[in-house]
Amino acid sequence: MQCSVHHTPRFLRLRHLKAKCFHTSKTAPLLSFSDGPASSQIINIRKSLLSGESSAVEIAQTFLSRLRRTEPQLKSFLHVSDSVLREAGEIDRKIANNEEVGPLAGVLVAVKDNICTSDMPSTAGSKMLENYRPPFDATAVRKVRECGGIVVGKTNLDEFGMGSTTEGSAYQVTSNPWDLTRVPGGSSGGSAAAVSARQCVVSLGSDTGGSVRQPASFCGVVGLKPTYGRVSRYGLVAYASSLDVIGCFGSSVADAGILLHLISGHDKFDATSSKREVQVFTSQIISDDNLESKPLKGLKVGVIRETIEDGIDHELISSIGAAARHLEELGCTVTEVSLPHFSLGLPAYYILASSESSSNLSRYDSIRYGNQAVADELTSLYGESRAKGFGSEVKMRILMGTYALSAGYYDAYYKKAQQVRTLVRNSFREALNNNDILISPAAPSAAYKIGEKKDDPLAMYAGDIMTVNVNLAGLPALVLPCGFVNGGSAGRLPVGIQMIGAAFDEGKLLRVGHIFEQTLKGCSFIPPLVADEFLGS
């Protein structure tokens, strides 16, 4: 039964709305070839390699062929490695010689271009770092390589991670695989689009205020933001150091969890990385054979009331309502919870993030770092280099942050924002003391048109309302596809549900997300851009 949007209490609407996984027009539903649950590509690739069914070179060639075919339209990569097949051949050699190979052997991993790689440029999407080639790998990248993963290339992003659409890159605009006229989200839009279009198996992104989770929702993939400190930030180009984390994208919850496990852990090069023992997250992901009728019985789930109020797309609220109902069918007790300081998180976030970016980006003076303009004296050298090297959004955030930190305004802005951050953190702590996880939409809407919000920064900033509070609190969050809304060239666009857990409780999020994913019937999140290939037509 479809409840009235205007006359039924909101939580009752959540309880009774029906799932909407296929567009209801007369057009035949796309992707009906795959109504089953998402499977782990990482596990399947490993089984295929060790059984001799496929070689690492064959697997790499398949992904590279798809990348070459889709990249002219998608523009998700800024750099593509020329050593992929050579590395794949080395994996095949080890397997032929019965040598041990890592858990990511043969897995193509894309890396956001603000995460350092020694064999490819790391531009952070900025002209300021156009020619920068790091002499080292970021710790997360090093761990990927040590586990046998093949870095296929560097993905596009909003400059220095400052944006929500990937339109802010100094090099190109990435498109959404579900509709090439729409944004993939940001700032990790390239990493999300690459996984969605199956140009790679998994990818790394960074999340300062939602830059992994919002693109995951827009592109119909899984996005995992870990607890602050779970993954080393060494080698991540700094934007806002107290908020930045490296996160994971995958086409399944299992793949995102496997990747997170392999890149987690304390790092002597990052004093903020946690010394907590790293769980084997996948041990909490039950096998498909154990999906009983109520596998989540006893789990308490809180729907954040402030995220399903006016101003949020009605179809998206319907999808979250259907997801809440599905969790109830799995045995969860679902109730509404209120985070009274939720709306204050957005302005506090932008004050804090801009202030930290003002400090972090001061190093790009063209003397120590960054491209250098031609000038006759030092002041002009600084000014012209920064004016030409930084884009308009980066300049605006630097100015905002410098103003907030300036004498006479520090207490009025920066100090108050830190006080709000404490209130937000305490609100989450109280809510999570009474609930196992919290849920909300990952964004106020599905993906919107390219150019629609580019000239309206306040409207773009408002799109982060669902995600920034999680960064302020330093908590883990998982976004996974939960349904569709009307729109897009194929008649529908994916939307995601955000699951938020207590600090360092990623295992619980992954277990709930995996069960939700495996029991979500009739939904296939393969975008139209590559649907024909998977249909075999």
mmCIF file with all atom_site columns, N, CA, C and O in Angstrom, residues 121-143:
data_model
loop_
_atom_site.group_PDB
_atom_site.id
_atom_site.type_symbol
_atom_site.label_atom_id
_atom_site.label_alt_id
_atom_site.label_comp_id
_atom_site.label_asym_id
_atom_site.label_entity_id
_atom_site.label_seq_id
_atom_site.pdbx_PDB_ins_code
_atom_site.Cartn_x
_atom_site.Cartn_y
_atom_site.Cartn_z
_atom_site.occupancy
_atom_site.B_iso_or_equiv
_atom_site.pdbx_formal_charge
_atom_site.auth_seq_id
_atom_site.auth_comp_id
_atom_site.auth_asym_id
_atom_site.auth_atom_id
_atom_site.pdbx_PDB_model_num
ATOM 1  N N  . PRO A 1 121 ? 51.914 10.532 -12.020 1.00 0.00 ? 121 PRO A N  1
ATOM 2  C CA . PRO A 1 121 ? 51.702 11.862 -11.425 1.00 0.00 ? 121 PRO A CA 1
ATOM 3  C C  . PRO A 1 121 ? 50.608 11.825 -10.372 1.00 0.00 ? 121 PRO A C  1
ATOM 4  O O  . PRO A 1 121 ? 49.727 10.956 -10.389 1.00 0.00 ? 121 PRO A O  1
ATOM 5  N N  . SER A 1 122 ? 50.680 12.758 -9.435  1.00 0.00 ? 122 SER A N  1
ATOM 6  C CA . SER A 1 122 ? 49.651 12.929 -8.408  1.00 0.00 ? 122 SER A CA 1
ATOM 7  C C  . SER A 1 122 ? 49.329 14.413 -8.357  1.00 0.00 ? 122 SER A C  1
ATOM 8  O O  . SER A 1 122 ? 49.968 15.178 -7.650  1.00 0.00 ? 122 SER A O  1
ATOM 9  N N  . THR A 1 123 ? 48.315 14.817 -9.117  1.00 0.00 ? 123 THR A N  1
ATOM 10 C CA . THR A 1 123 ? 48.047 16.236 -9.326  1.00 0.00 ? 123 THR A CA 1
ATOM 11 C C  . THR A 1 123 ? 47.011 16.821 -8.382  1.00 0.00 ? 123 THR A C  1
ATOM 12 O O  . THR A 1 123 ? 46.860 18.036 -8.315  1.00 0.00 ? 123 THR A O  1
ATOM 13 N N  . ALA A 1 124 ? 46.259 15.978 -7.678  1.00 0.00 ? 124 ALA A N  1
ATOM 14 C CA . ALA A 1 124 ? 45.137 16.430 -6.849  1.00 0.00 ? 124 ALA A CA 1
ATOM 15 C C  . ALA A 1 124 ? 44.129 17.227 -7.671  1.00 0.00 ? 124 ALA A C  1
ATOM 16 O O  . ALA A 1 124 ? 43.395 18.049 -7.144  1.00 0.00 ? 124 ALA A O  1
ATOM 17 N N  . GLY A 1 125 ? 44.110 16.997 -8.986  1.00 0.00 ? 125 GLY A N  1
ATOM 18 C CA . GLY A 1 125 ? 43.168 17.688 -9.853  1.00 0.00 ? 125 GLY A CA 1
ATOM 19 C C  . GLY A 1 125 ? 43.453 19.161 -10.022 1.00 0.00 ? 125 GLY A C  1
ATOM 20 O O  . GLY A 1 125 ? 42.576 19.926 -10.420 1.00 0.00 ? 125 GLY A O  1
ATOM 21 N N  . SER A 1 126 ? 44.695 19.570 -9.745  1.00 0.00 ? 126 SER A N  1
ATOM 22 C CA . SER A 1 126 ? 45.049 20.996 -9.744  1.00 0.00 ? 126 SER A CA 1
ATOM 23 C C  . SER A 1 126 ? 46.197 21.293 -10.688 1.00 0.00 ? 126 SER A C  1
ATOM 24 O O  . SER A 1 126 ? 47.135 20.494 -10.821 1.00 0.00 ? 126 SER A O  1
ATOM 25 N N  . LYS A 1 127 ? 46.150 22.456 -11.313 1.00 0.00 ? 127 LYS A N  1
ATOM 26 C CA . LYS A 1 127 ? 47.277 22.920 -12.127 1.00 0.00 ? 127 LYS A CA 1
ATOM 27 C C  . LYS A 1 127 ? 48.505 23.201 -11.258 1.00 0.00 ? 127 LYS A C  1
ATOM 28 O O  . LYS A 1 127 ? 49.636 23.166 -11.742 1.00 0.00 ? 127 LYS A O  1
ATOM 29 N N  . MET A 1 128 ? 48.275 23.471 -9.981  1.00 0.00 ? 128 MET A N  1
ATOM 30 C CA . MET A 1 128 ? 49.388 23.737 -9.077  1.00 0.00 ? 128 MET A CA 1
ATOM 31 C C  . MET A 1 128 ? 50.337 22.542 -8.996  1.00 0.00 ? 128 MET A C  1
ATOM 32 O O  . MET A 1 128 ? 51.543 22.698 -8.826  1.00 0.00 ? 128 MET A O  1
ATOM 33 N N  . LEU A 1 129 ? 49.806 21.334 -9.131  1.00 0.00 ? 129 LEU A N  1
ATOM 34 C CA . LEU A 1 129 ? 50.623 20.119 -9.037  1.00 0.00 ? 129 LEU A CA 1
ATOM 35 C C  . LEU A 1 129 ? 50.667 19.365 -10.367 1.00 0.00 ? 129 LEU A C  1
ATOM 36 O O  . LEU A 1 129 ? 50.856 18.149 -10.403 1.00 0.00 ? 129 LEU A O  1
ATOM 37 N N  . GLU A 1 130 ? 50.535 20.109 -11.454 1.00 0.00 ? 130 GLU A N  1
ATOM 38 C CA . GLU A 1 130 ? 50.407 19.493 -12.772 1.00 0.00 ? 130 GLU A CA 1
ATOM 39 C C  . GLU A 1 130 ? 51.555 18.546 -13.094 1.00 0.00 ? 130 GLU A C  1
ATOM 40 O O  . GLU A 1 130 ? 51.354 17.493 -13.699 1.00 0.00 ? 130 GLU A O  1
ATOM 41 N N  . ASN A 1 131 ? 52.759 18.881 -12.717 1.00 0.00 ? 131 ASN A N  1
ATOM 42 C CA . ASN A 1 131 ? 53.931 18.065 -13.065 1.00 0.00 ? 131 ASN A CA 1
ATOM 43 C C  . ASN A 1 131 ? 54.503 17.306 -11.872 1.00 0.00 ? 131 ASN A C  1
ATOM 44 O O  . ASN A 1 131 ? 55.627 16.813 -11.934 1.00 0.00 ? 131 ASN A O  1
ATOM 45 N N  . TYR A 1 132 ? 53.738 17.205 -10.801 1.00 0.00 ? 132 TYR A N  1
ATOM 46 C CA . TYR A 1 132 ? 54.274 16.589 -9.581  1.00 0.00 ? 132 TYR A CA 1
ATOM 47 C C  . TYR A 1 132 ? 54.220 15.069 -9.660  1.00 0.00 ? 132 TYR A C  1
ATOM 48 O O  . TYR A 1 132 ? 53.178 14.475 -9.905  1.00 0.00 ? 132 TYR A O  1
ATOM 49 N N  . ARG A 1 133 ? 55.357 14.455 -9.473  1.00 0.00 ? 133 ARG A N  1
ATOM 50 C CA . ARG A 1 133 ? 55.451 12.987 -9.408  1.00 0.00 ? 133 ARG A CA 1
ATOM 51 C C  . ARG A 1 133 ? 56.109 12.639 -8.071  1.00 0.00 ? 133 ARG A C  1
ATOM 52 O O  . ARG A 1 133 ? 57.297 12.865 -7.879  1.00 0.00 ? 133 ARG A O  1
ATOM 53 N N  . PRO A 1 134 ? 55.350 12.092 -7.122  1.00 0.00 ? 134 PRO A N  1
ATOM 54 C CA . PRO A 1 134 ? 55.899 11.811 -5.787  1.00 0.00 ? 134 PRO A CA 1
ATOM 55 C C  . PRO A 1 134 ? 57.029 10.795 -5.840  1.00 0.00 ? 134 PRO A C  1
ATOM 56 O O  . PRO A 1 134 ? 57.027 9.893  -6.697  1.00 0.00 ? 134 PRO A O  1
ATOM 57 N N  . PRO A 1 135 ? 57.972 10.898 -4.928  1.00 0.00 ? 135 PRO A N  1
ATOM 58 C CA . PRO A 1 135 ? 59.053 9.899  -4.854  1.00 0.00 ? 135 PRO A CA 1
ATOM 59 C C  . PRO A 1 135 ? 58.663 8.673  -4.024  1.00 0.00 ? 135 PRO A C  1
ATOM 60 O O  . PRO A 1 135 ? 59.505 7.834  -3.738  1.00 0.00 ? 135 PRO A O  1
ATOM 61 N N  . PHE A 1 136 ? 57.404 8.579  -3.615  1.00 0.00 ? 136 PHE A N  1
ATOM 62 C CA . PHE A 1 136 ? 56.964 7.496  -2.733  1.00 0.00 ? 136 PHE A CA 1
ATOM 63 C C  . PHE A 1 136 ? 55.495 7.179  -2.990  1.00 0.00 ? 136 PHE A C  1
ATOM 64 O O  . PHE A 1 136 ? 54.762 7.969  -3.585  1.00 0.00 ? 136 PHE A O  1
ATOM 65 N N  . ASP A 1 137 ? 55.078 6.006  -2.513  1.00 0.00 ? 137 ASP A N  1
ATOM 66 C CA . ASP A 1 137 ? 53.668 5.626  -2.524  1.00 0.00 ? 137 ASP A CA 1
ATOM 67 C C  . ASP A 1 137 ? 53.034 5.998  -1.188  1.00 0.00 ? 137 ASP A C  1
ATOM 68 O O  . ASP A 1 137 ? 53.667 5.856  -0.128  1.00 0.00 ? 137 ASP A O  1
ATOM 69 N N  . ALA A 1 138 ? 51.786 6.433  -1.221  1.00 0.00 ? 138 ALA A N  1
ATOM 70 C CA . ALA A 1 138 ? 51.020 6.569  0.010   1.00 0.00 ? 138 ALA A CA 1
ATOM 71 C C  . ALA A 1 138 ? 50.946 5.200  0.690   1.00 0.00 ? 138 ALA A C  1
ATOM 72 O O  . ALA A 1 138 ? 51.021 4.159  0.030   1.00 0.00 ? 138 ALA A O  1
ATOM 73 N N  . THR A 1 139 ? 50.822 5.199  2.007   1.00 0.00 ? 139 THR A N  1
ATOM 74 C CA . THR A 1 139 ? 50.784 3.930  2.737   1.00 0.00 ? 139 THR A CA 1
ATOM 75 C C  . THR A 1 139 ? 49.671 3.018  2.223   1.00 0.00 ? 139 THR A C  1
ATOM 76 O O  . THR A 1 139 ? 49.872 1.808  2.050   1.00 0.00 ? 139 THR A O  1
ATOM 77 N N  . ALA A 1 140 ? 48.503 3.569  1.952   1.00 0.00 ? 140 ALA A N  1
ATOM 78 C CA . ALA A 1 140 ? 47.387 2.746  1.440   1.00 0.00 ? 140 ALA A CA 1
ATOM 79 C C  . ALA A 1 140 ? 47.740 2.130  0.096   1.00 0.00 ? 140 ALA A C  1
ATOM 80 O O  . ALA A 1 140 ? 47.424 0.957  -0.166  1.00 0.00 ? 140 ALA A O  1
ATOM 81 N N  . VAL A 1 141 ? 48.397 2.885  -0.766  1.00 0.00 ? 141 VAL A N  1
ATOM 82 C CA . VAL A 1 141 ? 48.804 2.365  -2.075  1.00 0.00 ? 141 VAL A CA 1
ATOM 83 C C  . VAL A 1 141 ? 49.873 1.291  -1.911  1.00 0.00 ? 141 VAL A C  1
ATOM 84 O O  . VAL A 1 141 ? 49.841 0.246  -2.581  1.00 0.00 ? 141 VAL A O  1
ATOM 85 N N  . ARG A 1 142 ? 50.826 1.550  -1.027  1.00 0.00 ? 142 ARG A N  1
ATOM 86 C CA . ARG A 1 142 ? 51.880 0.557  -0.783  1.00 0.00 ? 142 ARG A CA 1
ATOM 87 C C  . ARG A 1 142 ? 51.279 -0.764 -0.323  1.00 0.00 ? 142 ARG A C  1
ATOM 88 O O  . ARG A 1 142 ? 51.687 -1.845 -0.782  1.00 0.00 ? 142 ARG A O  1
ATOM 89 N N  . LYS A 1 143 ? 50.302 -0.706 0.562   1.00 0.00 ? 143 LYS A N  1
ATOM 90 C CA . LYS A 1 143 ? 49.677 -1.931 1.057   1.00 0.00 ? 143 LYS A CA 1
ATOM 91 C C  . LYS A 1 143 ? 48.918 -2.648 -0.060  1.00 0.00 ? 143 LYS A C  1
ATOM 92 O O  . LYS A 1 143 ? 48.910 -3.888 -0.115  1.00 0.00 ? 143 LYS A O  1
#
